[in-house]
PDB file of C-alpha atoms in Angstrom:
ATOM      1  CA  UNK L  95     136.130   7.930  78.278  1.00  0.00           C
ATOM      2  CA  UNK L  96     133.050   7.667  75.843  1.00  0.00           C
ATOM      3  CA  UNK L  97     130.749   8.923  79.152  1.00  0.00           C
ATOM      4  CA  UNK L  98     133.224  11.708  79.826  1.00  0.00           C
ATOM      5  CA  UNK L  99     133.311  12.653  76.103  1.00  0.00           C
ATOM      6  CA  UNK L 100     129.369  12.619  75.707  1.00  0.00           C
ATOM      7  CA  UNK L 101     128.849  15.078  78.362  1.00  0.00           C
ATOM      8  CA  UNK L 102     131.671  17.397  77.774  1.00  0.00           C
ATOM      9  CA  UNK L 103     130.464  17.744  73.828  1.00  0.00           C
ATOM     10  CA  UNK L 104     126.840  18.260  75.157  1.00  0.00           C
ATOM     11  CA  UNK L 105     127.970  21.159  77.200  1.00  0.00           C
ATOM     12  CA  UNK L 106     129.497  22.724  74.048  1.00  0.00           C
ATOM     13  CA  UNK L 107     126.391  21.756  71.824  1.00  0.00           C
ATOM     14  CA  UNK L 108     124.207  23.842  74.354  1.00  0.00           C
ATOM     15  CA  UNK L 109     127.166  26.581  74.512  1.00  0.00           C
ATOM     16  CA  UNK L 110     126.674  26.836  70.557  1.00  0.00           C
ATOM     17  CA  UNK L 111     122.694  27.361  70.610  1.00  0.00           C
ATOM     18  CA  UNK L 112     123.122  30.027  73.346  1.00  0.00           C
ATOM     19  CA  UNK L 113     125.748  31.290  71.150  1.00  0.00           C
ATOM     20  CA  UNK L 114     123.422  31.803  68.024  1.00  0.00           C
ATOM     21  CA  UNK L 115     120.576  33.168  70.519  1.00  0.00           C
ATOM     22  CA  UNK L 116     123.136  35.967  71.840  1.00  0.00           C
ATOM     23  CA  UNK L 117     124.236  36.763  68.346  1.00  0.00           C
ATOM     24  CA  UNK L 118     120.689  37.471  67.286  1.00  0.00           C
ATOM     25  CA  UNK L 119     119.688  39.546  70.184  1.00  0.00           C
ATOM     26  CA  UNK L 120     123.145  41.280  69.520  1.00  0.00           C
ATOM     27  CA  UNK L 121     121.302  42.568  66.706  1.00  0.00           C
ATOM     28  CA  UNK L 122     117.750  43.532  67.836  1.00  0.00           C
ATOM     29  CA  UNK L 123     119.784  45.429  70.398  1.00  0.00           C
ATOM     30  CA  UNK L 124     118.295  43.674  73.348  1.00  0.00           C
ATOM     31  CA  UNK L 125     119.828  44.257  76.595  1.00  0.00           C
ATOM     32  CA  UNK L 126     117.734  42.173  78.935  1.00  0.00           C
ATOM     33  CA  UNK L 127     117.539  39.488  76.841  1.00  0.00           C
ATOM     34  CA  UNK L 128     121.588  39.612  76.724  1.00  0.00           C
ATOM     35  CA  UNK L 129     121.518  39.405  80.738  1.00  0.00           C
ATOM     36  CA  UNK L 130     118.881  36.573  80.635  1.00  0.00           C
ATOM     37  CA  UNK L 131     120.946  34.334  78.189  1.00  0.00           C
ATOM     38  CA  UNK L 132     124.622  34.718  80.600  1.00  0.00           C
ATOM     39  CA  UNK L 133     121.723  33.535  83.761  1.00  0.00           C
ATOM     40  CA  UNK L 134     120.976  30.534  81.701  1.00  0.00           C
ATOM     41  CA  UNK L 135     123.788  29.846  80.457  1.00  0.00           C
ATOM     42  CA  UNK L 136     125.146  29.565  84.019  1.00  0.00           C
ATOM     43  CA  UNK L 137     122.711  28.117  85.396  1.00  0.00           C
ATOM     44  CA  UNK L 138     122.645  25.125  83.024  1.00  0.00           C
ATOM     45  CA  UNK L 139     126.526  24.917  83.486  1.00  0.00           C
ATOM     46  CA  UNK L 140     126.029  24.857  87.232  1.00  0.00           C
ATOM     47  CA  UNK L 141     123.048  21.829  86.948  1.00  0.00           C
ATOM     48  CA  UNK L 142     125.853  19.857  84.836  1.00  0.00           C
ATOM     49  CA  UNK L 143     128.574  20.748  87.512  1.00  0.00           C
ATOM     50  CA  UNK L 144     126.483  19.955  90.590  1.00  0.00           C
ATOM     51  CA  UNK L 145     125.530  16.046  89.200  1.00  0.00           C
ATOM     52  CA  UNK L 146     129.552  16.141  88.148  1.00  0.00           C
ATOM     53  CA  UNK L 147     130.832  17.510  91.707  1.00  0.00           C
ATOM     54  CA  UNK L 148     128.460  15.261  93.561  1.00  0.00           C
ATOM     55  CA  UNK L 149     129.383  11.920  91.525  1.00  0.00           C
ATOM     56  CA  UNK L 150     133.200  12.943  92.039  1.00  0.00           C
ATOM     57  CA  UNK L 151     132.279  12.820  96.092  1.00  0.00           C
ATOM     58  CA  UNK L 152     130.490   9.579  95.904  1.00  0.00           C
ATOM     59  CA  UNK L 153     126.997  11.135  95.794  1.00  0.00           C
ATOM     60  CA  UNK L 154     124.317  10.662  93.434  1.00  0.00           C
ATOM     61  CA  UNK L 155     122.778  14.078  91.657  1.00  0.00           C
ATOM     62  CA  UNK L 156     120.636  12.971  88.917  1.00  0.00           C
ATOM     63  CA  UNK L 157     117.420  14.225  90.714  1.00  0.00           C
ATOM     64  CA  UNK L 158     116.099  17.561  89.441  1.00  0.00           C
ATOM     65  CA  UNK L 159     113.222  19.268  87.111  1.00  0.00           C
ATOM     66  CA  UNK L 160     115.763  20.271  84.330  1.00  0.00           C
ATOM     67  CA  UNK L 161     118.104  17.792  83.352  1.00  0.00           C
ATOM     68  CA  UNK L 162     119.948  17.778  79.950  1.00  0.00           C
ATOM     69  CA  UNK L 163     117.215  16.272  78.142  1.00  0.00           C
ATOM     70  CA  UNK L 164     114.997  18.686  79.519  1.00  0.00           C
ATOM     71  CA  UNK L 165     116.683  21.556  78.924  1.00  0.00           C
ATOM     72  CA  UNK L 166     117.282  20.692  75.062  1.00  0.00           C
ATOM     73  CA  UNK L 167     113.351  19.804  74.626  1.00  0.00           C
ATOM     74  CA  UNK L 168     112.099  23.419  76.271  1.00  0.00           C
ATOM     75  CA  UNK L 169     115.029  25.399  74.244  1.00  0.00           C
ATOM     76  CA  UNK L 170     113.731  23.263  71.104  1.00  0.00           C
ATOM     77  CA  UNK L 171     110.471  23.816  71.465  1.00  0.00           C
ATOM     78  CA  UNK L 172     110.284  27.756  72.522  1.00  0.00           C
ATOM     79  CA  UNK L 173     112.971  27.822  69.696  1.00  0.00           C
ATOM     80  CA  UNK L 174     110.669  26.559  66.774  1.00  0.00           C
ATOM     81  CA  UNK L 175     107.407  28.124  68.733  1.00  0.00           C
ATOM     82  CA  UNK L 176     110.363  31.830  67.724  1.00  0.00           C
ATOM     83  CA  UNK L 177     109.725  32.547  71.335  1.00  0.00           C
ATOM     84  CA  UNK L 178     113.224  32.784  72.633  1.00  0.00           C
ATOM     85  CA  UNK L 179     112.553  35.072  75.319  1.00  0.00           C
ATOM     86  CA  UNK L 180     109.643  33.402  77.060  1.00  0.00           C
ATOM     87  CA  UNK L 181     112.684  30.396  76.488  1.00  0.00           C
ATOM     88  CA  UNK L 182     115.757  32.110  78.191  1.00  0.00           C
ATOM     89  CA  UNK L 183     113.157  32.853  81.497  1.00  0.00           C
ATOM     90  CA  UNK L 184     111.913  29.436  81.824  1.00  0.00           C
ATOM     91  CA  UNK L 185     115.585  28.460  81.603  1.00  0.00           C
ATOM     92  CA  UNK L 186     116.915  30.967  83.920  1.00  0.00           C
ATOM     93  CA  UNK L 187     114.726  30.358  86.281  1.00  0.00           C
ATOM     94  CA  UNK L 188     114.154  26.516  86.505  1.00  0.00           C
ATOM     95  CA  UNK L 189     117.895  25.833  85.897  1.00  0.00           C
ATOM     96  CA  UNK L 190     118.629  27.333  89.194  1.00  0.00           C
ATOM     97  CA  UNK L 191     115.476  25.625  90.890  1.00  0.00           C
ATOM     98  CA  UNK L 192     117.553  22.536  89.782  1.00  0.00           C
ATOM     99  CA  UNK L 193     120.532  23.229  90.995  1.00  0.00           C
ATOM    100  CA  UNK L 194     118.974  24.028  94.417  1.00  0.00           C
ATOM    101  CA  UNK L 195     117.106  20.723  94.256  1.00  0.00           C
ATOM    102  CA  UNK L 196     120.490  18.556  93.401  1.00  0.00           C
ATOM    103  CA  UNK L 197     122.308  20.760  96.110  1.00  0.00           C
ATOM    104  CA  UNK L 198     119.408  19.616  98.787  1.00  0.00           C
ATOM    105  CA  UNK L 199     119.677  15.921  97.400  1.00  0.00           C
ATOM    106  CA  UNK L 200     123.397  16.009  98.196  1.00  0.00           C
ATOM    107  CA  UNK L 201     123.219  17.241 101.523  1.00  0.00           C
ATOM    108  CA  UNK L 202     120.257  14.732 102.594  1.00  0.00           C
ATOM    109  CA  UNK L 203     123.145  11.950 101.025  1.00  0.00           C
ATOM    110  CA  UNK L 204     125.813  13.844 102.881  1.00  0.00           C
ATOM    111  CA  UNK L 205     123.917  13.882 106.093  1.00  0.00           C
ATOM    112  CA  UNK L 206     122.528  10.142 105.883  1.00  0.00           C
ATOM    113  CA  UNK L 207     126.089   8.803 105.202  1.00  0.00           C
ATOM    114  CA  UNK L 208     127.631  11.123 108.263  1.00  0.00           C
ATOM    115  CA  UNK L 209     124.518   9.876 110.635  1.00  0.00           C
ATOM    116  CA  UNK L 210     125.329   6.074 109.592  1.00  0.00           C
ATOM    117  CA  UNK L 211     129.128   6.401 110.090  1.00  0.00           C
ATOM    118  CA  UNK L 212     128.302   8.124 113.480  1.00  0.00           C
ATOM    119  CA  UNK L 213     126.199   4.926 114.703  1.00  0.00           C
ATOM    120  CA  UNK L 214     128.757   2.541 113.587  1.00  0.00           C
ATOM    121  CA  UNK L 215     131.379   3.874 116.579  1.00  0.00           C
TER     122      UNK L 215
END
């Protein structure tokens, strides 16, 4: 339970941040900045739910350039740098890159385990 607690309060820790960066562009009256922040922010929910998904089928997913870690150290440090923007692109475009990688990683798995079973008979 303490594993499945940790991850699911991380995802609402992250939520919050991307909360307070939408709120503030809210006010500068920044559109593309608005559409950047909902492609990170699903991005870095789909890089959680790939490694989740894949785990749930027996498959490991914990490969990939932007992990959690990851993406809390580059919204930290654009974040104190006050370069949000050059923050939500690196996000919203390496997030996805991730997701692709874990989705490849999981197929190779996928494809190994069905070539194996496949020898067997």
């Amino acid at each position: 339970f303490g594993a499945f607690l940790d991850s699911t309060l991380d995802r609402f820790s992250e939520a919050v941040i991307f909360l307070g960066i939408f709120i503030y562009f809210i006010g500068q009256n920044q559109q593309l900045e608005l559409i950047l922040i909902y492609f990170t922010v699903v991005g870095s929910l789909m890089v959680s739910y790939a490694r989740g998904r894949a785990e749930a089928l027996g498959f490991s997913a914990k490969n990939g350039l932007l992990g959690r870690l990851e993406r809390y150290l580059i919204l930290g440090g654009f974040l104190i740098l006050n370069l949000p923007e050059i923050c939500l692109i690196v996000l919203a475009i390496f997030t996805y890159v991730t997701v692709a990688q874990r989705m490849l990683f999981v197929w190779r798995q996928a494809r190994s385990r069905t070539e194996g079973e496949s020898k067997k008979e």
